[in-house]
Tab-separated table of C-alpha atoms and ligand atoms in Angstrom:
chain	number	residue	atom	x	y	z
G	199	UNK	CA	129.794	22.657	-75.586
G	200	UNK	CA	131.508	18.713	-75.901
G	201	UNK	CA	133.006	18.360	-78.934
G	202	UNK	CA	130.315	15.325	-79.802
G	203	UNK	CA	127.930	17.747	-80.237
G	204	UNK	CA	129.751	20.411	-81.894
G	205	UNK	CA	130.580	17.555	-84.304
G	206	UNK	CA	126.954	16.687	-84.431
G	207	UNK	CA	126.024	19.936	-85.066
G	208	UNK	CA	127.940	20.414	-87.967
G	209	UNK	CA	126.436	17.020	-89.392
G	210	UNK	CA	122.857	18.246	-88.859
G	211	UNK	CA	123.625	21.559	-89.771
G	212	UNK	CA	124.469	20.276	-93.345
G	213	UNK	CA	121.220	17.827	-93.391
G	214	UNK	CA	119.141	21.052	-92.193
G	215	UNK	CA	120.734	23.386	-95.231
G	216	UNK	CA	120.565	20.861	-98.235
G	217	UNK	CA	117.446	19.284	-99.490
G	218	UNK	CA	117.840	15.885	-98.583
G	219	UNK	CA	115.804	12.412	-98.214
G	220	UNK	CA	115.969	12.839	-94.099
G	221	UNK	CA	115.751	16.557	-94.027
G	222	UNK	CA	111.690	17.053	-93.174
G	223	UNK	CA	111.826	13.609	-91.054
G	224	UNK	CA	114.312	15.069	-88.824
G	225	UNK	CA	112.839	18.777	-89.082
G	226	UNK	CA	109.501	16.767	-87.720
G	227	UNK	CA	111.134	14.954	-85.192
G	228	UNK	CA	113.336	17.956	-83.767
G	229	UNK	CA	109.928	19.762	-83.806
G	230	UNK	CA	107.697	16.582	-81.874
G	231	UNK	CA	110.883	16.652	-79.212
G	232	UNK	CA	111.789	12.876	-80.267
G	233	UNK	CA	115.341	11.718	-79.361
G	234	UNK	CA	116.558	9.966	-82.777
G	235	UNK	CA	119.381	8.479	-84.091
G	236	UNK	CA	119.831	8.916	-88.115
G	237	UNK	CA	123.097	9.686	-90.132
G	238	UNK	CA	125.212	9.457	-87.258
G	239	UNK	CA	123.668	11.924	-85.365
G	240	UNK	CA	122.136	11.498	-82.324
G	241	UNK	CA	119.622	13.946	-80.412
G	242	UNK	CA	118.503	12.874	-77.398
G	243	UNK	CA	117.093	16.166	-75.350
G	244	UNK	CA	116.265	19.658	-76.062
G	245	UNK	CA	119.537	20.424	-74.369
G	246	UNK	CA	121.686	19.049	-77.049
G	247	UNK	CA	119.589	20.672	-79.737
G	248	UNK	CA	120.187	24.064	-77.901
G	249	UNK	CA	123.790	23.673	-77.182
G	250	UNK	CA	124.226	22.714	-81.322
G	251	UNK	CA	121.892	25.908	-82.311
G	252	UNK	CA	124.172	27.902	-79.672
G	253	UNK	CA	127.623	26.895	-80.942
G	254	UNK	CA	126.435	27.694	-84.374
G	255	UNK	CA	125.513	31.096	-83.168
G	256	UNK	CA	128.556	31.447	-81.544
G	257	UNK	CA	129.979	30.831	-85.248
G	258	UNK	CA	128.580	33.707	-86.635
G	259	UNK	CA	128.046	36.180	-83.807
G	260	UNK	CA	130.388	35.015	-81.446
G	261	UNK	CA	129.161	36.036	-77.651
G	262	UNK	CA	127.425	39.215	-78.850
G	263	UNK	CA	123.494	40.536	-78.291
G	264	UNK	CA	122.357	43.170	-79.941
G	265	UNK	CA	119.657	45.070	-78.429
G	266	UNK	CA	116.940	47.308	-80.530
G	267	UNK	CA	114.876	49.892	-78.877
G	268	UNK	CA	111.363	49.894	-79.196
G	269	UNK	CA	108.931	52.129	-79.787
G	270	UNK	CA	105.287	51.288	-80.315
G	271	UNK	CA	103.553	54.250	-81.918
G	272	UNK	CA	99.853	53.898	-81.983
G	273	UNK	CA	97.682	50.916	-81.147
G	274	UNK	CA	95.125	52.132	-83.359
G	275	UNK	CA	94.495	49.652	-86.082
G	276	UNK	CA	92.660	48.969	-89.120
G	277	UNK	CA	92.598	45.280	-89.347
G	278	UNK	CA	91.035	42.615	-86.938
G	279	UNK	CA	93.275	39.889	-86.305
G	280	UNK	CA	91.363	37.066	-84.143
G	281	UNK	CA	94.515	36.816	-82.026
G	282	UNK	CA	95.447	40.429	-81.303
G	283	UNK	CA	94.831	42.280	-78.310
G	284	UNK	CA	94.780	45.670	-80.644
G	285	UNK	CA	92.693	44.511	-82.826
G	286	UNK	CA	89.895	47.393	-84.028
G	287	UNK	CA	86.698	45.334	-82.883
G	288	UNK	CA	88.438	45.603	-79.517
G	289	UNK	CA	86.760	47.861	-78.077
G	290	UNK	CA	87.436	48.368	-74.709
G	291	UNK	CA	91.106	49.346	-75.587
G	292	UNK	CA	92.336	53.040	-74.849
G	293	UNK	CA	93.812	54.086	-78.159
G	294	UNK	CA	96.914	56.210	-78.582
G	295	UNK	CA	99.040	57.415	-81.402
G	296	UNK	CA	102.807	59.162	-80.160
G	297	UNK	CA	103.275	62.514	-82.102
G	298	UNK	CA	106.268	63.104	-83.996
G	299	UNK	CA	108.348	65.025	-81.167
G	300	UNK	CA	107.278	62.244	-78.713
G	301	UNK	CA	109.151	59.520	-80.572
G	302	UNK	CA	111.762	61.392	-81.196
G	303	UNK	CA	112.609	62.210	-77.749
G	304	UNK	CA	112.022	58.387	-76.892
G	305	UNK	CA	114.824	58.197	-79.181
G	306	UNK	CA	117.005	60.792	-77.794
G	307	UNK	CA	116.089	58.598	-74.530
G	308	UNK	CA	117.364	55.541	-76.377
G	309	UNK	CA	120.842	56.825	-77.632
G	310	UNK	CA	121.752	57.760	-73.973
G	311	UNK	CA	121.193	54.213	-73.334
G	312	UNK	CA	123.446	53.071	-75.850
G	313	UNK	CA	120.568	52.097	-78.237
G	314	UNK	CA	121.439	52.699	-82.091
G	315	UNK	CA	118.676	50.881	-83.440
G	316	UNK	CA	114.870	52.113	-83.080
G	317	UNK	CA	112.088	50.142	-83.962
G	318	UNK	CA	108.971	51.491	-85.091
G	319	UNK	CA	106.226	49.118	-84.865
G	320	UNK	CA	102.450	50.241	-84.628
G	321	UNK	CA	98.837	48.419	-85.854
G	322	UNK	CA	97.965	49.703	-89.663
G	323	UNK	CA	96.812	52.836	-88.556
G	324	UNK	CA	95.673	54.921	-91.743
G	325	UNK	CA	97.015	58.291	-89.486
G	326	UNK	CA	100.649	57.146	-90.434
G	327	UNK	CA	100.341	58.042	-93.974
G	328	UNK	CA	103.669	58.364	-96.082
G	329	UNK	CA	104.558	61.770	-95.926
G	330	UNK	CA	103.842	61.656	-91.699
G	331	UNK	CA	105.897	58.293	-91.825
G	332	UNK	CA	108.743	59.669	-94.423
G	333	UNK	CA	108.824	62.947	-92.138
G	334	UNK	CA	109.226	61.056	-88.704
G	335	UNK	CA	111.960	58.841	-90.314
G	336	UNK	CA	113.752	61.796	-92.112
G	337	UNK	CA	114.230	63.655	-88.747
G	338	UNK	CA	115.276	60.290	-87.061
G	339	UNK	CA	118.076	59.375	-89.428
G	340	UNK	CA	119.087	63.403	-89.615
G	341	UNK	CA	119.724	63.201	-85.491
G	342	UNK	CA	121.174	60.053	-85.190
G	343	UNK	CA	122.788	59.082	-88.586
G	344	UNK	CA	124.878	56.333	-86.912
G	345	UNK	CA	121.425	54.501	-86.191
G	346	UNK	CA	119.553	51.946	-88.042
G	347	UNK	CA	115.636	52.535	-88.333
G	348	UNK	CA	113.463	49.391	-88.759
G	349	UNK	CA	110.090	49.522	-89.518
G	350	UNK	CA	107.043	47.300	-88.309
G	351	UNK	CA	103.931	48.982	-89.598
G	352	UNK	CA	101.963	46.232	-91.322
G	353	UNK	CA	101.141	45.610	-95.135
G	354	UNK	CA	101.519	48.798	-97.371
G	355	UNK	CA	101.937	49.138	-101.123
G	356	UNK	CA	105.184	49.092	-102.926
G	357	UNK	CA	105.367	52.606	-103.829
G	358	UNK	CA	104.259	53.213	-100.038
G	359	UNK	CA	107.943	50.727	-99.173
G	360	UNK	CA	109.729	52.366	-101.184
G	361	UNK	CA	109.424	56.195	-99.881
G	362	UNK	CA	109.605	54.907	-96.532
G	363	UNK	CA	113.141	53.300	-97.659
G	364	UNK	CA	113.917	56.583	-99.521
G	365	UNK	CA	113.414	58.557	-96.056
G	366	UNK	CA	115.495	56.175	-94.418
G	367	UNK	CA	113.607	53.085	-93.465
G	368	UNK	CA	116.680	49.815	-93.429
G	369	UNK	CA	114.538	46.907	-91.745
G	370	UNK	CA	110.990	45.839	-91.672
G	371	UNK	CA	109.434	43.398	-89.489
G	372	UNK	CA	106.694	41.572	-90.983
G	373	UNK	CA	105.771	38.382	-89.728
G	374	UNK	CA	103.953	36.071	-92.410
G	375	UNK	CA	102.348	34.786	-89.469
G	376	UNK	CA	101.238	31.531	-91.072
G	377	UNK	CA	102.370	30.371	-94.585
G	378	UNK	CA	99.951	27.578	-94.877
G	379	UNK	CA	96.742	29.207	-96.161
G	380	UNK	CA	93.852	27.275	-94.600
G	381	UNK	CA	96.007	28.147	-91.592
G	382	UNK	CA	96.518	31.897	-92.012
G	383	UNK	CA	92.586	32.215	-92.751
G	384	UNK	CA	91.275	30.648	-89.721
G	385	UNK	CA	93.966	33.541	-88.357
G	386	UNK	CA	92.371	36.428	-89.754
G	387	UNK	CA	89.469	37.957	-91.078
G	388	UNK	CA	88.128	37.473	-94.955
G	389	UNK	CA	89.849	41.072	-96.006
G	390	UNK	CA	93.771	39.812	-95.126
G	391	UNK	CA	95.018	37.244	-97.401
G	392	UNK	CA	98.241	35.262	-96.881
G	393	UNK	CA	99.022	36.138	-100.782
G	394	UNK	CA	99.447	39.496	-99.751
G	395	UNK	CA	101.352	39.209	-96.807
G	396	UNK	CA	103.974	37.124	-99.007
G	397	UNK	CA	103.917	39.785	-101.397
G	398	UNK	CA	104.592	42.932	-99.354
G	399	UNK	CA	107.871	40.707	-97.984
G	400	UNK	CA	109.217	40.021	-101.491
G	401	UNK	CA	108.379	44.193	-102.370
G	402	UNK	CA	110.182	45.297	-98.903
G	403	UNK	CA	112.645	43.146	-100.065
G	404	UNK	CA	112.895	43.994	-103.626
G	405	UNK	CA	113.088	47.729	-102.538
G	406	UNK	CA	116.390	47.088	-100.299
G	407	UNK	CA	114.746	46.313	-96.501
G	408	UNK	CA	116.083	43.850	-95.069
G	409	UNK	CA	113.301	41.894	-93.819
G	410	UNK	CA	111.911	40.251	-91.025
G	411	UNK	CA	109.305	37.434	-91.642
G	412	UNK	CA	107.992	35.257	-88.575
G	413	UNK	CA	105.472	33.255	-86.677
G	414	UNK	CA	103.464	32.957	-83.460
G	415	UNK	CA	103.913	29.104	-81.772
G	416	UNK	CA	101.217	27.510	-80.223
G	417	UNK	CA	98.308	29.717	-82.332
G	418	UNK	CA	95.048	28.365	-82.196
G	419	UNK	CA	94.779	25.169	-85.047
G	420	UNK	CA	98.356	25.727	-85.873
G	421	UNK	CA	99.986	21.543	-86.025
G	422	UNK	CA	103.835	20.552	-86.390
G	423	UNK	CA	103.195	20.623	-90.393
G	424	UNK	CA	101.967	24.393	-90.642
G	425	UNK	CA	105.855	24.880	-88.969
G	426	UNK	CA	107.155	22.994	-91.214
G	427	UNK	CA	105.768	24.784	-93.836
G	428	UNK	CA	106.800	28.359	-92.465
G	429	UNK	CA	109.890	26.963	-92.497
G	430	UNK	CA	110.031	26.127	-96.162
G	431	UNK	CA	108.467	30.225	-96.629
G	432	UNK	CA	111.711	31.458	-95.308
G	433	UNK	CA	113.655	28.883	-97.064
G	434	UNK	CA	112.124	30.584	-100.267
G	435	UNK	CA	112.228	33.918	-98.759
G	436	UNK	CA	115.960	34.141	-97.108
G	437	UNK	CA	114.756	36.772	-94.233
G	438	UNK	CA	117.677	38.931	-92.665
G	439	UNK	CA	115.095	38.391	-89.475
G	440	UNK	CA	113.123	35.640	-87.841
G	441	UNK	CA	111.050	36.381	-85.022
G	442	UNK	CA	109.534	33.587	-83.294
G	443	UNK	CA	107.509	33.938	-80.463
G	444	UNK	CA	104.471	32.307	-77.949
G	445	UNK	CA	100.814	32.782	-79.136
G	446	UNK	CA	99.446	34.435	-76.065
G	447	UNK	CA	96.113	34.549	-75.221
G	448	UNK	CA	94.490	38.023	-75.462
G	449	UNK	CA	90.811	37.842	-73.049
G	450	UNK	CA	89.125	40.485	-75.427
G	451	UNK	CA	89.851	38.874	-78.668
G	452	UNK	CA	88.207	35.686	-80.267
G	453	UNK	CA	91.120	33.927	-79.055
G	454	UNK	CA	90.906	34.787	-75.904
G	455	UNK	CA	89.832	31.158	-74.327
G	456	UNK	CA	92.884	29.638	-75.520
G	457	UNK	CA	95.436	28.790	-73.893
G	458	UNK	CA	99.447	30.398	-74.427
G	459	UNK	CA	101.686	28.460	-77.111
G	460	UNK	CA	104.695	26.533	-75.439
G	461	UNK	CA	108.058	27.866	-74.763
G	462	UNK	CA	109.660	24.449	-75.092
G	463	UNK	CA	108.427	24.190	-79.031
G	464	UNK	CA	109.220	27.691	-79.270
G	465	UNK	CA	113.093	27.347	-78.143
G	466	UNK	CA	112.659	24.117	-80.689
G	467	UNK	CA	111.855	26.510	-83.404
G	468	UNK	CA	114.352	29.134	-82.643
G	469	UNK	CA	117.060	26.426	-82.139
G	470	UNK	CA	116.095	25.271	-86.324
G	471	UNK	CA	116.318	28.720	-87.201
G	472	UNK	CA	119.548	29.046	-86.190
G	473	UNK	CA	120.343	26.069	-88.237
G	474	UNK	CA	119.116	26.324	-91.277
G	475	UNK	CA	119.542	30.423	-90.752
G	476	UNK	CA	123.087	30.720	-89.530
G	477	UNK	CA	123.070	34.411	-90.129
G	478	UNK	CA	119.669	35.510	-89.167
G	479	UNK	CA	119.079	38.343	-86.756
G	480	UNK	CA	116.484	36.290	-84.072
G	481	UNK	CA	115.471	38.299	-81.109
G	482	UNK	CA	114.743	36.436	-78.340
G	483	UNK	CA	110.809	37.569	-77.960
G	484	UNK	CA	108.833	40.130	-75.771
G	485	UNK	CA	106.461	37.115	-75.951
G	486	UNK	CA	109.196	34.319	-74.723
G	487	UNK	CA	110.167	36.616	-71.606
G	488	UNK	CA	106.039	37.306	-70.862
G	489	UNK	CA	105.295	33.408	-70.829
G	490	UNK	CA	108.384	32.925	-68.264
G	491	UNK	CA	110.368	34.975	-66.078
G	492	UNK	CA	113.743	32.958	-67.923
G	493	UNK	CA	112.285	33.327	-71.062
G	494	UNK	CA	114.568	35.823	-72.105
G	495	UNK	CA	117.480	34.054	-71.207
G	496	UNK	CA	116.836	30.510	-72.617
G	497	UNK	CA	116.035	32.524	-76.024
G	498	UNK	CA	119.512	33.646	-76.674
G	499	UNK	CA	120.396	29.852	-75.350
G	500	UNK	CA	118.587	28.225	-78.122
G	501	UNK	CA	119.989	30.443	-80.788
G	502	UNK	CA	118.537	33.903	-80.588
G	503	UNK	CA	121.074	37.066	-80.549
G	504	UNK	CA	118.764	40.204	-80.692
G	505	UNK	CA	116.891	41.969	-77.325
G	506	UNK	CA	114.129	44.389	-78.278
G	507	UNK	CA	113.700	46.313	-74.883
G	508	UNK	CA	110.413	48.547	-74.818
G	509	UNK	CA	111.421	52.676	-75.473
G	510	UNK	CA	107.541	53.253	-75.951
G	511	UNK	CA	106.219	55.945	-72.906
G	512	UNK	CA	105.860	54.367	-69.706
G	513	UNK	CA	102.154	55.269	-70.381
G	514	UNK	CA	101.428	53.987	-73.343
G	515	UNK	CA	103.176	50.404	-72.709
G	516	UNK	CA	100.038	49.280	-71.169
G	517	UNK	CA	98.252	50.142	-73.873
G	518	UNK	CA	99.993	48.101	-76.268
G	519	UNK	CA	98.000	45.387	-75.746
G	520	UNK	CA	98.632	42.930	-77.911
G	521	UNK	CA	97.922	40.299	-75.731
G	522	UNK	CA	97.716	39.189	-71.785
G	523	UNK	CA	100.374	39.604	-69.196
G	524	UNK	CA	102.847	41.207	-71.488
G	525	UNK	CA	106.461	42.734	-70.056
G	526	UNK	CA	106.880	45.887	-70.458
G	527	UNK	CA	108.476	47.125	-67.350
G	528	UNK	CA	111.182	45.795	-65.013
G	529	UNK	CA	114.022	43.686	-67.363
G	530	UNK	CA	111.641	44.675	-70.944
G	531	UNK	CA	111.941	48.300	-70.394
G	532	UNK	CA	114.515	50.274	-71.421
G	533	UNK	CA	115.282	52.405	-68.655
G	534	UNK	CA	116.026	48.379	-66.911
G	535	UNK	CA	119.058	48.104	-69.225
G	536	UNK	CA	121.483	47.530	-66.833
G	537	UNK	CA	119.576	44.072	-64.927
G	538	UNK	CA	119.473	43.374	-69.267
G	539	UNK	CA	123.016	43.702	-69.153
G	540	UNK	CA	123.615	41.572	-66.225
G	541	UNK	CA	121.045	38.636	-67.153
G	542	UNK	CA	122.433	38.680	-70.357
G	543	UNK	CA	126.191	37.830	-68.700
G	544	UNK	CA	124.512	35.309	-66.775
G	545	UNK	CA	123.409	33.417	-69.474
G	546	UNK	CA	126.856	33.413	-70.828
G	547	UNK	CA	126.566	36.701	-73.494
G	548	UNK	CA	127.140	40.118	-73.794
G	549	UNK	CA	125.318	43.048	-74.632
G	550	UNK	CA	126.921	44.911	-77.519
G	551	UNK	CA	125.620	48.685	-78.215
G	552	UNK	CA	126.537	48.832	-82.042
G	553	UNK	CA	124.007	48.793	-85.007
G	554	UNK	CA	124.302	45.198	-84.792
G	555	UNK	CA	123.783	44.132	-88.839
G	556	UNK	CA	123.371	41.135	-90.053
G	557	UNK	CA	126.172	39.395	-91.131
G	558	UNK	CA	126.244	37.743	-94.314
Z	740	LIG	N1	100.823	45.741	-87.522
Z	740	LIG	C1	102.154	45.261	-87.695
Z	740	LIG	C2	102.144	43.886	-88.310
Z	740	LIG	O1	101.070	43.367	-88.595
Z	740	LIG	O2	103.212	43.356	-88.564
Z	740	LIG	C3	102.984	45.268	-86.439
Z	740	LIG	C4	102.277	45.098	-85.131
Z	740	LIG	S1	101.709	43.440	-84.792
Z	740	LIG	C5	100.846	43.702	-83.257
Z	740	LIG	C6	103.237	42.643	-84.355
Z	740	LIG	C7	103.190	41.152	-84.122
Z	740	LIG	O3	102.565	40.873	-82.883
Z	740	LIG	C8	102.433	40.323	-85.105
Z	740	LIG	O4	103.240	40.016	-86.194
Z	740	LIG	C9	102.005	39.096	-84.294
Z	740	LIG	O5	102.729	37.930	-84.676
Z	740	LIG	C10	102.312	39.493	-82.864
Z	740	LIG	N2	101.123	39.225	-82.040
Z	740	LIG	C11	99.906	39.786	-82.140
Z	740	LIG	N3	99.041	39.228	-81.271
Z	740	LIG	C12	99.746	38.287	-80.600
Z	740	LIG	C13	99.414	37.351	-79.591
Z	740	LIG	N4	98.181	37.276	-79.124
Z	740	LIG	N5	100.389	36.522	-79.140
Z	740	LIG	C14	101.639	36.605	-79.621
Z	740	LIG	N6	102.011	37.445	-80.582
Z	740	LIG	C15	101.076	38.282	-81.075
């Protein structure tokens, strides 16, 4: 990086974290991809943004990715998102739920690999009650005690949180998905409210996760203020985890006939992240690699520092629909760890096999 921008970035870096007059004009412009010139700063291309987002990165978590291994455990689900793939009024989708001997040996799979954190993510299927959940996660964290479990499994009541923390639970990934509420209803169906998505974040946090709260880019009616306004959410929120990736279209879903969110205003977003999140954990997205075969790659250059590579049975990753032309195989599957490991070097970062926590 020259040391203009590194200089630059500390200057916007300290507009971005205070609340300032010029803070939301320059959040807005950063967002609309205007060059500017305010405060001494000047930002003239995406480029520069990324290279400031990158050297902050480079701050905190020096060259290192860390890599989480994913396992998606049913696509059954009880709610009817108008953008998901896996969405229960879909139904041409061939439903699956993995057993509790299944995941585990997908993790046993995993720790070969050098994985030492598994993700759990699955629609709200009512199957996974607590004791099935606390049992699966129990036996995980007996086996591999050196490995963090994170959780992605929807909205579920406090008490429901805090058993799944007791068995071992550490993370949870639950995007807010849209903080502005005219927003998150044209989003989702009557029954989901955004009030209760913010609420099952502050319980998961209240009970000790560290969470992850996020967004999709480029989702049908979303405009540069309902950003703006996730961004304040986290502000309030302080998530351990962002994750920001492409609304892709889904053809069976009410969405399906629009078209894919862009990867330039999604690197935007994951470059102000960085900044105003220094310490986040921001995987660069399943979503960002489907929409481009760099994807990937010019993640982790905007700012991002976590891989998620796909653990699930090659036979269920299909499956997982969430939405159109998603990655599963090749570079997003775990078993394709080593091409990871050398794209990864390519881009100028290295793959680290540790529990990778967040640093604080
Ligand atoms: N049920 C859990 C939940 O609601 O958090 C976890 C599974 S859900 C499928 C995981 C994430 O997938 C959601 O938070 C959503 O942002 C993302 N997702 C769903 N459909 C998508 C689409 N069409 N394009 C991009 N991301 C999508």
């Amino acid at each position: 990086m020259f040391d203009h921008s590194r200089q630059d970035a500390d200057k916007l870096q300290k507009i971005l974290s205070e609340k300032g007059k010029y803070k939301n004009d320059i959040i807005r412009m950063i967002l609309e991809g205007k060059a500017w010139d305010r405060e001494g700063i000047s930002l003239s291309s995406d480029d520069q943004l990324f290279a400031m987002a990158d050297g902050i990165r480079r701050e905190v978590y020096g060259d290192e990715v860390y890599i989480r291994g994913l396992i998606e455990i049913t696509n059954f689900c009880r709610n009817d998102c108008y953008y998901c793939g896996i969405r229960k009024s879909n139904r041409g989708l061939d439903r699956y739920r993995l057993d509790k001997e299944t995941i585990l040996s997908c993790c046993r799979t995993g720790y070969e690999l050098g994985f030492r954190t598994f993700v759990l993510q699955g629609g709200e299927d009512p199957f996974f009650t607590d004791d099935i959940m606390c049992d699966i996660i129990s036996r995980i964290h007996e086996e591999f005690p050196d490995c963090a479990i994170t959780l992605s499994l929807g909205e579920r009541s406090a008490e429901s949180y805090r058993r799944l923390f007791e068995a071992g639970g550490r993370r949870y990934l639950l995007r807010h998905e849209a903080a502005d509420e005219g927003l998150y209803r044209r989003l989702h169906p009557e029954e989901m409210s955004p009030e209760n998505r913010k609420k099952c974040l502050y319980e998961l946090k209240e009970t000790g996760f560290q969470v992850g709260a996020g967004i999709m880019i480029g989702a049908p009616f979303q405009t540069i203020d309902h950003i703006m306004e996730d961004i304040r959410f986290m502000e309030e929120l302080g998530p351990d985890m962002i994750g920001v990736g492409p609304f892709m279209h889904h053809e069976d879903t009410p969405f399906g006939q629009y078209s894919d969110g862009s990867m330039e205003l999604t690197l935007r977003v994951i470059a102000l992240c960085r900044m105003i999140f220094p310490h986040a954990l921001i995987p660069s997205t399943t979503a960002l690699a489907s929409i481009s075969p760099n994807g990937r790659a010019r993640g982790l250059k905007a700012g991002a520092n976590v891989i998620m590579p796909n653990l699930s049975p090659a036979d269920c990753r299909d499956k997982y629909s969430i939405y159109n032309n998603k990655a599963a195989t090749g570079l997003e599957s775990a078993q394709g760890l080593e091409n990871l490991k050398k794209t990864v070097a390519e881009a100028g970062y290295r793959i680290v096999t540790d529990i990778g926590d967040v640093k604080r």
